[in-house]
C-alpha cells in the first residue's frame, strides 16, 4: 500500500487465547494505513491457530520455526511497510493513541527515534521516562540528558519507542538473535548511537502487563544471562563513551544491581560453583566497572562494602561463601 503509515510487529509464541484477545482488542479497528504483522515463532498446534482468527487484509500472520523473540521481530522488520515501525508484545496491550498518535508525534518532529512513557499494569501506574521531553537531539545527546538512564530502565523497552523504518533499514539495525534477555535495550542503544534526530514525549501509548507467567525477564533463572549482559555492556559503553559521569553510572549499575541479579539467576539455575563465581567476577563488564568506581565507591551497608572491597582486591572465596548462604 503506497500510503502506509506504519507497521506494528507482534511476536507471538503460545500466548493464551484470552490474553492475545486482550492484546488484539486494544488495537481496535485497524485502519488501512496501519499494517499489523503477527509473527508466530513456532507455536504448538493448538496455539498456532489463534492468530489466524484475526487475519485480514492489513493484519497478516507470518510463521517461522521457533528461534526466539529477536528472530520474530527481525522477521517482522523484513516485511514492514510505511514510514514507522512499532512493537507490541502479545501479552501486553496497546494504550490510547497507539499507533496513530504516536506516529503523528514522530512526524511532527521528524524523529528517527521517539520514546514515550509507559503504563504498568495491572494498577495503571504511569512510568515516565527520564529523557527530556519535547527536545529533538542526537540520540547520544538525548541519552546523556537523562539523569539516570540505566537505573531508571528508560532505555530497556523497544515497545515504548516509535522508530523510523527507513532509518532502521539504512543502518541495518536488527535485534541480536544470540541474546536471551536485554535484546531490547541493545537495539534501542544501537539506534540512539546512530540517530541524528531523537526525542521523547510525556505521553503513554503502551500498557506493559506485569502479571504474565513465563516472562523471561522475571524468571528466577535466566538462561544465557551472563552472555547477554556482556553484549549489553559493550553497547552501553559505546553510548556513554566520553561522558565520565554516565560512565560511572553505568559502572554502578553493573556492580550494584546487575552483578547481584546475575548471581541470583546462577543460584536459581544451580550453576553457582566457586569456579563459576570467580569467572563471572573476572568478566570485563565487572572488572572494568569496579576499576572505574575505585576503592572509595559507596555501598548501601557495611556487608555490601566488605564484599565489594574483597572483589576489588581479587579475593573471591569469602564473597562466594557469603553469597551461598
Tab-separated table of C-alpha atoms in Angstrom:
chain	number	residue	atom	x	y	z
A	1	UNK	CA	0.000	0.000	0.000
A	2	UNK	CA	1.514	3.336	-1.097
A	3	UNK	CA	0.045	5.398	1.753
A	4	UNK	CA	1.002	3.003	4.548
A	5	UNK	CA	1.906	4.992	7.674
A	6	UNK	CA	3.392	2.323	9.903
A	7	UNK	CA	3.791	-1.324	10.755
A	8	UNK	CA	3.076	-2.842	14.180
A	9	UNK	CA	5.087	-6.028	14.791
A	10	UNK	CA	3.685	-8.544	17.306
A	11	UNK	CA	5.960	-11.517	18.147
A	12	UNK	CA	3.763	-14.452	19.185
A	13	UNK	CA	4.589	-17.752	20.860
A	14	UNK	CA	1.976	-19.960	22.563
A	15	UNK	CA	0.146	-16.978	24.031
A	16	UNK	CA	-3.082	-17.832	25.848
A	17	UNK	CA	-6.144	-17.101	23.701
A	18	UNK	CA	-7.726	-14.724	26.245
A	19	UNK	CA	-4.506	-12.762	26.724
A	20	UNK	CA	-3.971	-12.465	22.979
A	21	UNK	CA	-7.569	-11.369	22.505
A	22	UNK	CA	-6.894	-8.608	25.056
A	23	UNK	CA	-3.863	-7.560	23.017
A	24	UNK	CA	-5.628	-7.509	19.659
A	25	UNK	CA	-8.782	-5.844	21.023
A	26	UNK	CA	-6.630	-2.981	22.318
A	27	UNK	CA	-5.729	-2.085	18.726
A	28	UNK	CA	-9.392	-1.554	17.885
A	29	UNK	CA	-10.375	-1.396	14.236
A	30	UNK	CA	-7.018	-1.281	12.497
A	31	UNK	CA	-7.125	1.454	9.820
A	32	UNK	CA	-5.808	0.676	6.322
A	33	UNK	CA	-2.749	2.912	6.762
A	34	UNK	CA	-1.541	0.576	9.552
A	35	UNK	CA	-0.110	-2.879	8.840
A	36	UNK	CA	-0.079	-5.398	11.703
A	37	UNK	CA	2.348	-8.321	11.400
A	38	UNK	CA	1.833	-11.203	13.836
A	39	UNK	CA	4.982	-13.314	13.752
A	40	UNK	CA	4.293	-16.809	15.063
A	41	UNK	CA	7.608	-18.101	16.371
A	42	UNK	CA	6.870	-21.838	16.082
A	43	UNK	CA	3.855	-22.173	18.374
A	44	UNK	CA	2.385	-25.620	19.066
A	45	UNK	CA	-0.551	-26.991	17.058
A	46	UNK	CA	-3.187	-25.571	19.416
A	47	UNK	CA	-1.816	-22.036	19.755
A	48	UNK	CA	-0.770	-21.608	16.130
A	49	UNK	CA	-4.445	-21.453	15.133
A	50	UNK	CA	-5.204	-18.450	17.358
A	51	UNK	CA	-3.539	-15.651	15.307
A	52	UNK	CA	-5.428	-16.819	12.211
A	53	UNK	CA	-8.678	-15.657	13.839
A	54	UNK	CA	-7.515	-12.055	13.453
A	55	UNK	CA	-6.115	-12.255	9.952
A	56	UNK	CA	-7.449	-9.811	7.374
A	57	UNK	CA	-6.089	-7.611	4.603
A	58	UNK	CA	-3.905	-5.450	6.852
A	59	UNK	CA	-3.386	-7.975	9.670
A	60	UNK	CA	-1.033	-10.681	8.442
A	61	UNK	CA	0.336	-13.797	10.111
A	62	UNK	CA	3.929	-14.845	9.444
A	63	UNK	CA	5.120	-18.269	10.514
A	64	UNK	CA	8.646	-19.430	11.298
A	65	UNK	CA	10.379	-22.170	13.252
A	66	UNK	CA	10.979	-21.395	16.911
A	67	UNK	CA	14.034	-19.112	17.027
A	68	UNK	CA	13.178	-16.635	19.786
A	69	UNK	CA	11.627	-13.202	20.132
A	70	UNK	CA	14.513	-11.375	18.439
A	71	UNK	CA	14.223	-13.532	15.329
A	72	UNK	CA	10.454	-12.958	15.318
A	73	UNK	CA	10.887	-9.185	15.445
A	74	UNK	CA	13.521	-9.337	12.726
A	75	UNK	CA	11.173	-11.340	10.525
A	76	UNK	CA	8.635	-8.561	11.013
A	77	UNK	CA	11.212	-5.899	10.155
A	78	UNK	CA	11.983	-7.741	6.913
A	79	UNK	CA	8.327	-7.359	5.848
A	80	UNK	CA	7.495	-3.998	7.404
A	81	UNK	CA	5.952	-1.207	5.329
A	82	UNK	CA	5.458	2.516	5.779
A	83	UNK	CA	7.318	5.333	7.476
A	84	UNK	CA	7.415	3.951	11.031
A	85	UNK	CA	7.637	0.680	12.894
A	86	UNK	CA	6.397	-0.083	16.419
A	87	UNK	CA	6.452	-3.220	18.552
A	88	UNK	CA	3.643	-4.738	20.608
A	89	UNK	CA	4.122	-7.856	22.736
A	90	UNK	CA	1.354	-10.439	22.504
A	91	UNK	CA	0.775	-10.440	26.286
A	92	UNK	CA	0.568	-6.637	26.597
A	93	UNK	CA	-1.940	-4.093	25.351
A	94	UNK	CA	-1.783	-1.026	23.130
A	95	UNK	CA	-2.579	2.171	25.003
A	96	UNK	CA	-4.714	5.047	23.794
A	97	UNK	CA	-3.139	6.672	20.740
A	98	UNK	CA	-1.097	3.622	19.734
A	99	UNK	CA	-0.002	3.627	16.979
A	100	UNK	CA	-1.529	6.614	15.143
A	101	UNK	CA	-0.933	9.470	17.605
A	102	UNK	CA	2.485	8.057	18.470
A	103	UNK	CA	3.425	8.166	14.764
A	104	UNK	CA	1.879	11.632	14.478
A	105	UNK	CA	4.280	12.905	17.153
A	106	UNK	CA	7.187	11.361	15.252
A	107	UNK	CA	6.023	13.055	12.049
A	108	UNK	CA	5.656	16.434	13.756
A	109	UNK	CA	9.278	16.383	14.925
A	110	UNK	CA	10.713	14.295	12.074
A	111	UNK	CA	12.354	11.961	14.553
A	112	UNK	CA	14.173	8.746	13.794
A	113	UNK	CA	13.716	7.500	17.366
A	114	UNK	CA	10.882	8.684	19.638
A	115	UNK	CA	10.477	7.476	23.229
A	116	UNK	CA	7.236	7.620	25.218
A	117	UNK	CA	6.194	6.964	28.783
A	118	UNK	CA	4.726	3.568	29.622
A	119	UNK	CA	1.843	2.377	31.819
A	120	UNK	CA	2.477	-0.561	34.145
A	121	UNK	CA	-0.469	-2.917	34.544
A	122	UNK	CA	-2.382	-4.026	36.496
A	123	UNK	CA	-2.545	-0.921	38.620
A	124	UNK	CA	-2.482	1.666	35.845
A	125	UNK	CA	0.797	3.151	37.137
A	126	UNK	CA	2.380	5.660	34.794
A	127	UNK	CA	6.156	5.304	34.481
A	128	UNK	CA	7.721	8.390	32.984
A	129	UNK	CA	10.963	8.176	31.098
A	130	UNK	CA	13.728	10.467	32.302
A	131	UNK	CA	14.568	11.764	28.850
A	132	UNK	CA	13.944	15.481	28.255
A	133	UNK	CA	10.511	15.933	26.703
A	134	UNK	CA	9.947	17.898	23.511
A	135	UNK	CA	13.606	18.378	22.575
A	136	UNK	CA	14.941	16.966	19.322
A	137	UNK	CA	18.572	15.984	19.874
A	138	UNK	CA	21.016	13.444	18.597
A	139	UNK	CA	20.464	10.025	20.121
A	140	UNK	CA	23.603	10.233	22.246
A	141	UNK	CA	22.726	13.724	23.468
A	142	UNK	CA	19.211	12.610	24.374
A	143	UNK	CA	20.517	9.699	26.441
A	144	UNK	CA	23.134	11.952	28.074
A	145	UNK	CA	20.369	14.342	29.182
A	146	UNK	CA	18.687	11.565	31.206
A	147	UNK	CA	19.841	11.905	34.816
A	148	UNK	CA	19.828	8.121	35.377
A	149	UNK	CA	19.325	6.231	32.092
A	150	UNK	CA	20.368	2.846	33.491
A	151	UNK	CA	18.888	2.503	36.983
A	152	UNK	CA	15.635	4.012	35.669
A	153	UNK	CA	15.438	1.389	32.878
A	154	UNK	CA	14.407	4.196	30.495
A	155	UNK	CA	16.212	2.539	27.584
A	156	UNK	CA	15.032	-1.015	28.197
A	157	UNK	CA	11.798	-1.434	26.261
A	158	UNK	CA	11.526	-1.258	22.482
A	159	UNK	CA	7.722	-1.242	22.889
A	160	UNK	CA	7.872	2.344	24.175
A	161	UNK	CA	9.655	3.567	21.031
A	162	UNK	CA	8.452	4.661	17.591
A	163	UNK	CA	11.215	4.052	15.041
A	164	UNK	CA	11.633	5.467	11.553
A	165	UNK	CA	11.584	2.412	9.290
A	166	UNK	CA	13.851	3.936	6.576
A	167	UNK	CA	16.307	4.843	9.366
A	168	UNK	CA	16.392	1.239	10.643
A	169	UNK	CA	16.786	-0.061	7.107
A	170	UNK	CA	19.570	2.399	6.249
A	171	UNK	CA	21.645	1.331	9.254
A	172	UNK	CA	20.618	-2.337	9.006
A	173	UNK	CA	19.561	-2.357	12.620
A	174	UNK	CA	18.405	-5.741	13.880
A	175	UNK	CA	17.652	-7.421	17.190
A	176	UNK	CA	20.500	-9.605	18.439
A	177	UNK	CA	19.361	-13.208	17.973
A	178	UNK	CA	22.206	-14.529	20.131
A	179	UNK	CA	20.797	-12.762	23.207
A	180	UNK	CA	18.238	-14.361	25.527
A	181	UNK	CA	17.462	-11.207	27.503
A	182	UNK	CA	18.128	-7.437	27.255
A	183	UNK	CA	17.946	-7.528	23.451
A	184	UNK	CA	15.509	-4.585	23.552
A	185	UNK	CA	17.996	-2.360	25.340
A	186	UNK	CA	20.805	-3.192	22.921
A	187	UNK	CA	18.549	-2.472	19.931
A	188	UNK	CA	17.441	0.868	21.417
A	189	UNK	CA	21.006	1.898	22.224
A	190	UNK	CA	22.315	0.965	18.790
A	191	UNK	CA	19.531	3.099	17.288
A	192	UNK	CA	20.346	6.033	19.587
A	193	UNK	CA	24.050	5.834	18.731
A	194	UNK	CA	23.168	6.379	15.057
A	195	UNK	CA	20.239	8.791	15.350
A	196	UNK	CA	20.590	12.450	14.386
A	197	UNK	CA	17.032	13.224	15.500
A	198	UNK	CA	15.718	11.612	18.685
A	199	UNK	CA	13.174	12.838	21.217
A	200	UNK	CA	10.786	11.854	23.996
A	201	UNK	CA	7.176	12.690	24.841
A	202	UNK	CA	5.378	12.835	28.184
A	203	UNK	CA	2.584	10.616	26.877
A	204	UNK	CA	1.968	6.909	27.439
A	205	UNK	CA	0.891	4.864	24.436
A	206	UNK	CA	1.589	1.405	25.839
A	207	UNK	CA	0.342	-0.874	28.653
A	208	UNK	CA	3.045	-3.200	29.951
A	209	UNK	CA	1.455	-6.100	31.877
A	210	UNK	CA	3.482	-7.470	34.786
A	211	UNK	CA	1.229	-10.405	35.711
A	212	UNK	CA	2.041	-12.619	32.725
A	213	UNK	CA	3.501	-16.020	33.553
A	214	UNK	CA	6.545	-17.247	31.645
A	215	UNK	CA	8.259	-13.899	31.146
A	216	UNK	CA	11.998	-14.367	30.530
A	217	UNK	CA	12.719	-11.093	32.336
A	218	UNK	CA	11.005	-12.204	35.549
A	219	UNK	CA	12.085	-15.874	35.517
A	220	UNK	CA	14.322	-16.843	38.508
A	221	UNK	CA	16.889	-18.448	36.201
A	222	UNK	CA	17.714	-16.568	33.018
A	223	UNK	CA	19.494	-18.799	30.532
A	224	UNK	CA	22.397	-17.058	28.795
A	225	UNK	CA	22.110	-14.061	31.131
A	226	UNK	CA	25.856	-13.508	31.566
A	227	UNK	CA	26.485	-13.501	27.824
A	228	UNK	CA	23.546	-11.151	27.200
A	229	UNK	CA	24.741	-8.739	29.890
A	230	UNK	CA	28.230	-8.706	28.353
A	231	UNK	CA	26.760	-7.740	24.964
A	232	UNK	CA	24.571	-5.110	26.606
A	233	UNK	CA	27.621	-3.686	28.407
A	234	UNK	CA	29.509	-3.098	25.153
A	235	UNK	CA	26.519	-1.237	23.679
A	236	UNK	CA	26.100	0.875	26.809
A	237	UNK	CA	29.806	1.727	26.841
A	238	UNK	CA	29.557	2.969	23.247
A	239	UNK	CA	26.574	5.138	24.185
A	240	UNK	CA	28.244	6.886	27.160
A	241	UNK	CA	31.827	6.956	25.895
A	242	UNK	CA	33.422	10.304	26.690
A	243	UNK	CA	30.866	11.216	29.386
A	244	UNK	CA	32.604	10.418	32.724
A	245	UNK	CA	29.507	10.850	34.904
A	246	UNK	CA	27.444	8.487	32.749
A	247	UNK	CA	30.346	6.030	32.552
A	248	UNK	CA	30.365	5.876	36.360
A	249	UNK	CA	26.580	5.460	36.424
A	250	UNK	CA	26.918	2.524	34.064
A	251	UNK	CA	29.648	1.006	36.233
A	252	UNK	CA	27.486	1.394	39.346
A	253	UNK	CA	24.515	-0.154	37.518
A	254	UNK	CA	26.581	-3.236	36.744
A	255	UNK	CA	28.243	-3.548	40.147
A	256	UNK	CA	25.389	-2.541	42.460
A	257	UNK	CA	22.485	-4.112	40.589
A	258	UNK	CA	23.218	-6.393	37.634
A	259	UNK	CA	26.000	-8.306	39.370
A	260	UNK	CA	23.590	-9.399	42.102
A	261	UNK	CA	20.814	-10.115	39.590
A	262	UNK	CA	23.205	-12.374	37.700
A	263	UNK	CA	24.318	-14.183	40.867
A	264	UNK	CA	20.680	-14.761	41.866
A	265	UNK	CA	19.997	-16.203	38.425
A	266	UNK	CA	23.022	-18.501	38.629
A	267	UNK	CA	21.913	-19.725	42.067
A	268	UNK	CA	18.383	-20.356	40.826
A	269	UNK	CA	19.791	-22.425	37.966
A	270	UNK	CA	22.048	-24.446	40.288
A	271	UNK	CA	25.146	-23.206	38.438
A	272	UNK	CA	26.924	-21.185	41.114
A	273	UNK	CA	30.131	-23.078	41.918
A	274	UNK	CA	33.162	-21.213	43.230
A	275	UNK	CA	34.853	-21.583	39.858
A	276	UNK	CA	31.818	-20.090	38.123
A	277	UNK	CA	31.592	-17.232	40.658
A	278	UNK	CA	35.259	-16.321	40.180
A	279	UNK	CA	34.919	-16.461	36.393
A	280	UNK	CA	31.923	-14.105	36.483
A	281	UNK	CA	33.760	-11.633	38.736
A	282	UNK	CA	36.634	-11.570	36.260
A	283	UNK	CA	34.491	-10.758	33.241
A	284	UNK	CA	35.403	-7.386	31.661
A	285	UNK	CA	31.964	-5.882	32.362
A	286	UNK	CA	32.558	-6.267	36.115
A	287	UNK	CA	36.337	-5.826	36.303
A	288	UNK	CA	36.181	-2.603	34.268
A	289	UNK	CA	33.253	-1.352	36.330
A	290	UNK	CA	34.920	-1.996	39.664
A	291	UNK	CA	38.163	-0.419	38.444
A	292	UNK	CA	36.308	2.713	37.311
A	293	UNK	CA	34.385	3.045	40.593
A	294	UNK	CA	37.535	2.662	42.692
A	295	UNK	CA	38.084	1.621	46.269
A	296	UNK	CA	36.031	4.502	47.681
A	297	UNK	CA	32.802	3.515	45.907
A	298	UNK	CA	29.960	3.883	48.460
A	299	UNK	CA	27.789	0.843	49.214
A	300	UNK	CA	24.391	0.591	50.858
A	301	UNK	CA	25.620	-1.174	54.030
A	302	UNK	CA	28.836	-2.473	55.681
A	303	UNK	CA	28.336	-6.031	54.392
A	304	UNK	CA	27.984	-4.831	50.807
A	305	UNK	CA	31.068	-2.669	51.256
A	306	UNK	CA	33.094	-5.618	52.547
A	307	UNK	CA	32.069	-7.815	49.624
A	308	UNK	CA	32.825	-5.021	47.192
A	309	UNK	CA	36.320	-4.474	48.618
A	310	UNK	CA	37.115	-8.174	48.550
A	311	UNK	CA	36.140	-8.346	44.891
A	312	UNK	CA	38.076	-5.139	44.230
A	313	UNK	CA	41.250	-6.797	45.558
A	314	UNK	CA	40.563	-10.034	43.616
A	315	UNK	CA	39.636	-12.001	46.768
A	316	UNK	CA	36.631	-14.080	45.790
A	317	UNK	CA	36.296	-17.036	48.162
A	318	UNK	CA	34.689	-15.236	51.127
A	319	UNK	CA	32.223	-13.317	48.917
A	320	UNK	CA	31.311	-16.633	47.286
A	321	UNK	CA	30.725	-18.339	50.636
A	322	UNK	CA	28.621	-15.412	51.896
A	323	UNK	CA	26.635	-15.392	48.647
A	324	UNK	CA	25.821	-19.083	49.005
A	325	UNK	CA	24.208	-18.590	52.412
